[in-house]
Coordinates of C-alpha atoms and ligand atoms in Angstrom, one line a residue:
M18 CA -32.8 -24.9 74.4
L19 CA -34.6 -24.5 71.0
A20 CA -31.7 -22.7 69.3
G21 CA -30.9 -24.5 66.1
K22 CA -33.7 -27.1 66.4
R23 CA -35.6 -27.8 63.3
I24 CA -39.4 -28.0 63.6
L25 CA -41.7 -29.1 60.9
L26 CA -45.1 -27.5 61.8
I27 CA -48.1 -29.0 60.1
I28 CA -51.1 -26.6 60.2
A29 CA -54.4 -28.3 59.5
G30 CA -57.8 -26.7 59.0
G31 CA -59.1 -25.5 62.3
I32 CA -60.0 -22.0 63.5
A33 CA -57.1 -22.4 66.0
A34 CA -54.7 -22.1 63.0
Y35 CA -54.5 -18.4 63.8
K36 CA -52.7 -19.4 67.1
S37 CA -50.2 -21.3 65.0
L38 CA -49.0 -18.0 63.5
D39 CA -48.1 -16.9 67.0
L40 CA -46.6 -20.3 67.7
I41 CA -44.2 -19.8 64.7
R42 CA -43.2 -16.4 66.1
R43 CA -42.5 -17.9 69.6
L44 CA -40.4 -20.7 68.1
R45 CA -38.5 -18.3 65.9
E46 CA -37.8 -16.0 68.8
R47 CA -36.2 -18.9 70.6
G48 CA -33.9 -19.7 67.7
A49 CA -35.8 -22.7 66.2
A50 CA -36.0 -23.1 62.4
V51 CA -39.7 -23.6 61.5
R52 CA -40.7 -25.1 58.2
C53 CA -44.5 -25.3 57.6
V54 CA -46.9 -27.5 55.8
L55 CA -50.3 -26.0 55.3
T56 CA -53.2 -28.3 54.4
R57 CA -55.8 -27.1 51.9
A58 CA -58.3 -26.6 54.8
G59 CA -55.6 -24.9 56.9
A60 CA -55.2 -22.3 54.0
Q61 CA -58.8 -21.4 54.5
F62 CA -58.0 -20.1 58.0
V63 CA -54.5 -18.6 57.6
T64 CA -52.8 -17.5 54.4
P65 CA -49.6 -19.1 53.0
L66 CA -48.2 -15.5 52.9
A67 CA -48.6 -15.0 56.6
V68 CA -47.1 -18.4 57.4
A69 CA -44.1 -17.8 55.0
S70 CA -43.5 -14.3 56.4
L71 CA -43.4 -15.5 60.0
S72 CA -41.4 -18.6 59.4
E73 CA -39.1 -16.9 56.8
E74 CA -39.3 -20.1 54.8
K75 CA -41.2 -21.3 51.8
V76 CA -44.6 -22.9 52.8
Y77 CA -45.3 -26.4 51.6
D78 CA -48.9 -27.0 50.6
D79 CA -49.2 -29.3 47.6
L80 CA -48.1 -32.9 47.4
F81 CA -48.2 -33.0 43.7
S82 CA -46.2 -29.9 42.9
L83 CA -43.5 -31.1 40.6
T84 CA -41.0 -28.4 41.4
D85 CA -41.3 -29.1 45.2
E86 CA -40.8 -32.8 44.5
S87 CA -37.6 -32.1 42.8
E88 CA -36.5 -29.3 45.2
M89 CA -37.6 -31.0 48.4
G90 CA -39.5 -34.3 48.3
H91 CA -42.1 -35.0 51.0
I92 CA -39.8 -37.7 52.4
R93 CA -36.9 -35.2 52.9
L94 CA -39.3 -32.6 54.2
S95 CA -40.5 -35.1 56.8
R96 CA -37.0 -36.3 57.8
E97 CA -35.1 -33.0 57.9
A98 CA -36.7 -32.0 61.2
D99 CA -35.9 -32.8 64.8
L100 CA -39.6 -32.8 65.7
V101 CA -42.8 -32.8 63.7
V102 CA -45.6 -30.7 65.4
V103 CA -49.2 -30.9 64.2
A104 CA -51.0 -27.7 65.4
P105 CA -53.9 -27.6 65.0
A106 CA -54.4 -31.3 64.8
T107 CA -58.0 -31.7 63.5
A108 CA -60.2 -34.8 64.0
D109 CA -59.7 -35.5 60.3
L110 CA -55.9 -35.4 60.3
L111 CA -55.8 -37.5 63.5
G112 CA -58.0 -40.0 61.8
K113 CA -55.7 -40.1 58.8
M114 CA -52.6 -40.5 61.1
A115 CA -54.2 -43.3 63.0
A116 CA -55.3 -45.1 59.9
G117 CA -52.1 -44.5 57.9
L118 CA -53.7 -42.6 55.1
A119 CA -51.7 -40.4 52.9
D120 CA -53.8 -38.3 50.5
D121 CA -52.1 -34.9 50.8
L122 CA -48.7 -33.5 51.8
A123 CA -49.5 -33.3 55.5
S124 CA -50.7 -36.9 55.9
T125 CA -48.0 -38.2 53.6
A126 CA -45.2 -36.4 55.5
L127 CA -46.6 -37.8 58.8
L128 CA -46.6 -41.3 57.4
A129 CA -43.1 -40.9 55.9
T130 CA -41.4 -39.4 58.9
D131 CA -39.0 -41.2 61.2
K132 CA -39.0 -38.3 63.6
P133 CA -41.0 -37.9 66.8
V134 CA -44.4 -36.2 66.5
L135 CA -46.3 -33.9 68.8
I136 CA -50.0 -33.2 68.3
A137 CA -52.0 -30.2 69.6
P138 CA -55.6 -31.4 68.9
T139 CA -58.5 -29.0 68.6
M140 CA -62.1 -29.6 67.7
N141 CA -65.7 -29.3 68.9
V142 CA -66.3 -30.8 72.4
M143 CA -68.6 -33.5 71.1
M144 CA -66.1 -34.4 68.4
W145 CA -63.3 -34.6 70.9
A146 CA -65.4 -36.9 73.2
H147 CA -66.4 -39.1 70.3
P148 CA -65.2 -42.7 70.7
A149 CA -63.8 -42.7 67.2
V150 CA -61.6 -39.7 68.0
Q151 CA -60.6 -41.0 71.4
A152 CA -59.7 -44.4 69.8
N153 CA -57.5 -42.6 67.2
V154 CA -55.8 -40.5 69.9
A155 CA -55.2 -43.7 72.0
T156 CA -53.7 -45.5 68.9
L157 CA -51.4 -42.6 68.3
A158 CA -50.4 -42.4 72.0
A159 CA -49.6 -46.1 71.8
R160 CA -47.3 -45.5 68.9
G161 CA -45.4 -42.9 70.9
V162 CA -47.0 -39.7 69.5
R163 CA -46.9 -37.0 72.1
R164 CA -49.8 -34.7 72.8
V165 CA -50.4 -31.3 74.3
G166 CA -54.0 -30.3 75.1
P167 CA -56.7 -29.8 74.2
G168 CA -57.8 -27.5 77.1
A169 CA -61.3 -26.8 78.3
G170 CA -63.1 -23.5 77.8
E171 CA -65.2 -21.6 75.4
L172 CA -64.8 -23.0 71.9
A173 CA -64.9 -21.0 68.7
C174 CA -68.1 -22.9 67.7
G175 CA -69.9 -21.4 70.7
E176 CA -70.0 -24.5 72.8
T177 CA -68.1 -24.9 76.0
G178 CA -65.9 -27.9 77.0
S179 CA -62.8 -29.8 76.1
G180 CA -61.4 -29.1 72.6
R181 CA -59.5 -25.8 72.7
M182 CA -56.1 -26.0 71.2
A183 CA -53.3 -25.5 73.7
E184 CA -52.0 -21.9 73.8
P185 CA -48.8 -21.2 71.8
L186 CA -46.7 -20.9 74.9
Q187 CA -48.0 -24.3 76.2
I188 CA -47.1 -25.8 72.9
V189 CA -43.6 -24.2 73.2
A190 CA -43.3 -25.7 76.7
A191 CA -44.2 -29.2 75.4
I192 CA -41.6 -28.8 72.6
E193 CA -39.0 -27.7 75.2
D194 CA -39.9 -30.7 77.4
F195 CA -39.4 -33.0 74.5
F196 CA -35.9 -31.6 73.7
A197 CA -34.9 -31.6 77.4
E198 CA -35.9 -35.3 77.6
T199 CA -34.1 -36.3 74.5
A200 CA -31.0 -34.4 75.4
S201 CA -30.7 -36.5 78.6
R202 CA -31.9 -39.7 76.9
P203 CA -29.9 -39.7 73.6
L204 CA -30.5 -43.4 73.0
A205 CA -34.2 -43.4 73.5
G206 CA -35.8 -45.7 71.0
R207 CA -32.7 -47.8 70.6
R208 CA -32.3 -51.4 71.7
A209 CA -29.1 -52.7 73.3
I210 CA -27.8 -56.1 74.4
V211 CA -25.0 -56.3 76.9
T212 CA -23.1 -59.5 78.1
S213 CA -21.5 -59.4 81.4
G214 CA -19.8 -61.5 84.0
P215 CA -18.1 -64.9 83.7
T216 CA -19.6 -68.0 82.3
R217 CA -19.5 -71.3 84.2
E218 CA -18.9 -74.5 82.3
P219 CA -19.9 -77.6 84.4
L220 CA -17.7 -80.7 84.8
D221 CA -20.2 -82.5 87.0
P222 CA -23.1 -81.4 89.2
V223 CA -20.8 -79.7 91.7
R224 CA -17.7 -78.5 89.8
Y225 CA -17.3 -76.0 87.0
I226 CA -14.6 -74.1 85.1
A227 CA -15.0 -70.3 85.3
N228 CA -12.9 -67.2 85.7
R229 CA -12.4 -64.2 87.9
S230 CA -14.6 -61.7 86.1
S231 CA -16.8 -59.8 88.5
G232 CA -19.3 -58.4 85.9
K233 CA -18.7 -54.9 87.2
Q234 CA -17.8 -53.4 83.8
G235 CA -20.7 -55.1 81.9
H236 CA -23.2 -54.2 84.5
A237 CA -22.0 -50.6 84.5
V238 CA -22.4 -50.5 80.7
A239 CA -25.9 -51.9 80.8
A240 CA -26.9 -49.3 83.5
A241 CA -25.4 -46.4 81.5
L242 CA -27.2 -47.5 78.3
A243 CA -30.5 -47.7 80.3
R244 CA -29.9 -44.2 81.7
A245 CA -29.3 -42.9 78.2
G246 CA -32.8 -44.3 77.3
A247 CA -31.8 -47.5 75.5
D248 CA -34.1 -50.5 75.9
T249 CA -31.4 -52.7 77.4
V250 CA -31.2 -56.5 77.8
L251 CA -28.3 -57.6 80.1
V252 CA -27.3 -61.2 79.6
S253 CA -25.2 -62.0 82.6
G254 CA -23.3 -65.0 83.9
P255 CA -23.1 -65.5 87.7
S256 CA -22.1 -62.1 89.3
A257 CA -22.4 -60.6 92.7
E258 CA -23.2 -57.2 91.3
P259 CA -26.6 -55.7 92.1
D260 CA -29.1 -55.8 89.3
P261 CA -28.8 -52.5 87.4
A262 CA -32.0 -50.4 87.4
G263 CA -34.1 -50.2 84.3
V264 CA -32.6 -53.1 82.4
T265 CA -34.1 -56.5 81.5
L266 CA -31.8 -59.0 83.2
V267 CA -31.4 -62.5 81.8
R268 CA -29.3 -64.8 84.0
V269 CA -27.3 -67.6 82.4
E270 CA -24.5 -69.9 83.4
T271 CA -22.8 -71.3 80.3
A272 CA -21.5 -69.7 77.1
R273 CA -24.0 -71.6 75.1
E274 CA -26.9 -70.3 77.3
M275 CA -25.4 -66.8 76.9
L276 CA -25.3 -67.1 73.2
A277 CA -28.9 -68.4 73.0
A278 CA -30.1 -65.5 75.2
C279 CA -28.3 -62.9 73.1
L280 CA -29.8 -64.3 69.9
Q281 CA -33.2 -64.3 71.5
A282 CA -32.8 -60.6 72.4
L283 CA -32.2 -59.6 68.7
P284 CA -33.0 -57.4 67.0
A285 CA -30.9 -54.7 68.6
D286 CA -29.1 -51.5 67.5
I287 CA -26.2 -52.0 69.9
A288 CA -24.4 -55.0 71.3
V289 CA -21.7 -54.7 73.9
C290 CA -20.0 -57.9 74.8
A291 CA -18.2 -57.4 78.1
A292 CA -18.6 -60.9 79.4
A293 CA -15.5 -63.0 80.1
V294 CA -16.7 -66.0 78.3
V295 CA -14.9 -69.3 79.1
D296 CA -13.4 -70.2 75.8
W297 CA -13.4 -74.0 76.3
R298 CA -15.9 -76.3 78.0
P299 CA -15.5 -79.9 79.2
A300 CA -16.6 -82.1 76.3
E301 CA -18.6 -84.3 78.7
V302 CA -20.6 -83.2 81.7
A303 CA -20.8 -86.1 84.2
T304 CA -24.3 -86.6 85.5
S305 CA -23.0 -87.6 88.9
K306 CA -20.2 -86.2 91.0
L307 CA -16.8 -87.4 89.7
K308 CA -15.0 -89.5 92.4
K309 CA -11.3 -89.1 93.1
N310 CA -10.6 -92.9 93.4
G311 CA -8.5 -94.1 90.5
P312 CA -6.2 -92.1 88.3
A313 CA -7.2 -88.6 87.3
A314 CA -9.1 -88.8 84.0
P315 CA -7.7 -86.4 81.3
L316 CA -10.0 -83.4 80.8
V317 CA -11.2 -83.3 77.2
M318 CA -12.3 -79.8 76.2
V319 CA -14.2 -78.4 73.2
E320 CA -14.4 -74.8 72.1
N321 CA -17.3 -72.6 73.1
P322 CA -19.2 -70.4 70.6
D323 CA -17.8 -66.9 70.3
I324 CA -20.8 -64.7 71.2
L325 CA -19.2 -61.4 70.0
A326 CA -18.2 -62.9 66.6
T327 CA -21.6 -64.5 66.2
L328 CA -23.5 -61.2 66.8
A329 CA -21.1 -59.4 64.5
A330 CA -21.8 -61.9 61.8
A331 CA -25.6 -62.0 62.3
G332 CA -26.3 -60.9 58.7
N333 CA -29.5 -59.0 58.4
G334 CA -30.1 -59.1 62.2
R335 CA -26.6 -57.7 63.0
P336 CA -26.8 -54.8 65.5
A337 CA -25.6 -51.6 63.8
L338 CA -22.9 -51.2 66.4
V339 CA -21.1 -54.2 67.9
V340 CA -18.6 -53.5 70.6
G341 CA -16.2 -56.0 72.3
F342 CA -13.7 -55.9 75.1
A343 CA -10.3 -57.4 74.8
A344 CA -8.5 -58.3 78.0
E345 CA -4.8 -58.3 77.3
T346 CA -1.7 -58.3 79.4
D347 CA 0.7 -57.1 76.7
A348 CA 0.8 -55.5 73.2
V349 CA -2.7 -54.3 74.2
V350 CA -3.6 -52.2 71.2
E351 CA -1.9 -54.4 68.6
Y352 CA -3.8 -57.5 69.9
A353 CA -7.0 -55.6 70.0
R354 CA -6.7 -54.5 66.4
A355 CA -6.2 -58.2 65.3
K356 CA -9.2 -59.2 67.5
L357 CA -11.4 -56.5 65.9
A358 CA -10.7 -57.8 62.5
R359 CA -11.0 -61.5 63.5
K360 CA -14.3 -61.0 65.3
G361 CA -15.8 -58.5 62.8
C362 CA -16.9 -56.1 65.4
D363 CA -16.9 -52.3 65.1
W364 CA -15.1 -51.2 68.2
I365 CA -13.0 -52.9 70.9
L366 CA -12.3 -51.5 74.3
A367 CA -8.9 -53.0 74.9
N368 CA -8.1 -53.2 78.6
D369 CA -4.9 -53.9 80.3
V370 CA -5.5 -56.7 82.7
S371 CA -1.9 -57.3 83.7
P372 CA -2.0 -58.1 87.5
A373 CA -0.4 -54.8 88.4
T374 CA -3.4 -52.9 87.1
G375 CA -5.8 -54.7 89.5
T376 CA -8.5 -54.6 86.7
F377 CA -10.0 -58.0 87.5
G378 CA -12.5 -57.5 90.3
G379 CA -11.3 -53.9 90.9
D380 CA -13.3 -50.8 90.4
H381 CA -11.0 -49.2 87.8
N382 CA -10.2 -49.9 84.2
T383 CA -7.6 -48.4 81.8
V384 CA -8.9 -48.9 78.3
H385 CA -8.2 -47.9 74.7
L386 CA -11.1 -47.5 72.3
V387 CA -9.9 -49.2 69.1
S388 CA -11.8 -49.0 65.8
A389 CA -10.7 -49.9 62.3
D390 CA -9.0 -46.6 61.8
A391 CA -8.4 -45.0 65.1
V392 CA -7.3 -45.5 68.7
E393 CA -8.3 -43.4 71.7
D394 CA -6.4 -43.8 74.9
W395 CA -8.6 -43.2 77.9
P396 CA -7.1 -42.4 81.3
R397 CA -7.5 -44.7 84.2
L398 CA -11.2 -44.4 85.1
T399 CA -13.7 -46.1 87.3
K400 CA -15.7 -48.8 85.5
R401 CA -18.7 -46.6 85.8
A402 CA -16.9 -43.7 84.1
V403 CA -15.7 -46.1 81.4
A404 CA -19.3 -47.1 80.8
E405 CA -20.5 -43.5 80.7
R406 CA -17.8 -42.5 78.2
L407 CA -18.6 -45.5 76.1
V408 CA -22.3 -44.6 76.0
D409 CA -21.4 -41.0 75.1
R410 CA -19.4 -42.4 72.2
I411 CA -22.3 -44.7 71.2
A412 CA -24.8 -41.8 71.3
E413 CA -22.4 -39.6 69.2
H414 CA -22.1 -42.5 66.7
F415 CA -25.9 -42.8 66.3
D416 CA -26.3 -39.0 66.2
R417 CA -24.1 -38.9 63.2
Ligands
CTP508 N1 -16.1 -63.2 73.6 C1 -17.3 -63.8 73.4 N2 -17.5 -65.1 73.3 C2 -16.4 -65.9 73.5 C3 -15.1 -65.3 73.8 C4 -15.0 -64.0 73.9 O1 -18.3 -63.0 73.2 N3 -16.5 -67.2 73.4 C5 -16.0 -61.7 73.6 C6 -15.7 -61.1 75.0 O2 -17.0 -60.8 75.6 C7 -15.0 -59.9 74.6 C8 -14.2 -60.3 73.4 O3 -14.9 -61.4 72.8 O4 -15.8 -58.8 74.2 C9 -12.8 -60.7 73.5 O5 -12.6 -61.5 74.6 P1 -11.2 -62.1 74.9 O6 -11.3 -63.1 76.0 O7 -10.2 -61.0 75.1 O8 -10.9 -62.8 73.5 P2 -10.6 -64.2 73.0 O9 -11.4 -64.5 71.8 O10 -10.9 -65.2 74.1 O11 -9.1 -64.2 72.6 P3 -7.8 -64.5 73.5 O12 -8.3 -65.2 74.7 O13 -7.1 -65.4 72.5 O14 -7.1 -63.2 73.7

């Protein structure tokens, strides 16, 4: 599980730093690449030579080394890792992390990183119990910093209680848990908006214009995104589909309500527009039921906003990946290409909805994933399988 993973290990100044040497060995045995930052205080407990020998990498220990800055800036150092591990995490370094201080390489790398962080605190029992330390740990936890330990027992300072750094194998287990979780939740930390179902455009209090969309595909996409860990908002028109687990559902009726709900849900990394939005709405909505006496009044229609095109043109707030569907009955890929360009989205899942395919309301879909420079033909799949394949593609896209 750890083979090929890149760990940035920050060793701060605690007596438990000697255990970090063993931690490096355990991680290396499992195939991880370990790059180490040693704080000035850390170097009082373990030597740079021991750390370099075990990690088989250069040790980074000075923020202001000019050669390091040109070879490997602290920003690159902090980003070229899959996980940053702070072991031992001392009261001092936890305080700096919580306060956002950056006065040495370790604290600067921790402030500059965009990668998940795991801390293994260690300190004297009274220090660990101190409200200041507990407040810092709570602040870090609220920011998503993961923690292993400390355990209870006899401490190096002679006192007994909570404050022992977790053992190297416990830290390895916490690191493995982290990678197991992220492998099954590749979109954790991403936000997604999905539109689904038809819209209903009222004519009067009892009548509306709508379409046959069931919402099955959009709901399946929202559920798959949520399973992959994305924080997902599903904006749905009326649909008989059950509410997908783990998504925030916003129910709407009209296209304009759907657009407003989508804009409200920004910012997002991903937008998937699977709704069958009614393109035109009655220009006037009668406030009381239209009566049939007299000649039929001509229906005057106005165009609805295009939600997909609006999200794709949202400027600064544009989701990094905007995906549309294109329901076509002929020249499926050709029309999808034109739609991709016209709406400014990144991908279109073009689906053949000719009546013979039974797509509308059915459980299956036959789609082509169309981007500006490629087309992938997918076999006939269940809508759930289409959703899962799409989410796999989205995860690959963000992984790159
Ligand atoms: N779409 C949208 N808002 C609209 C119309 C469509 O967000 N007002 C989105 C759909 O959710 C879908 C994509 O645009 O992702 C394409 O929908 P489709 O109905 O195939 O396209 P239209 O723009 O209506 O084009 P046409 O009907 O001419 O094929």
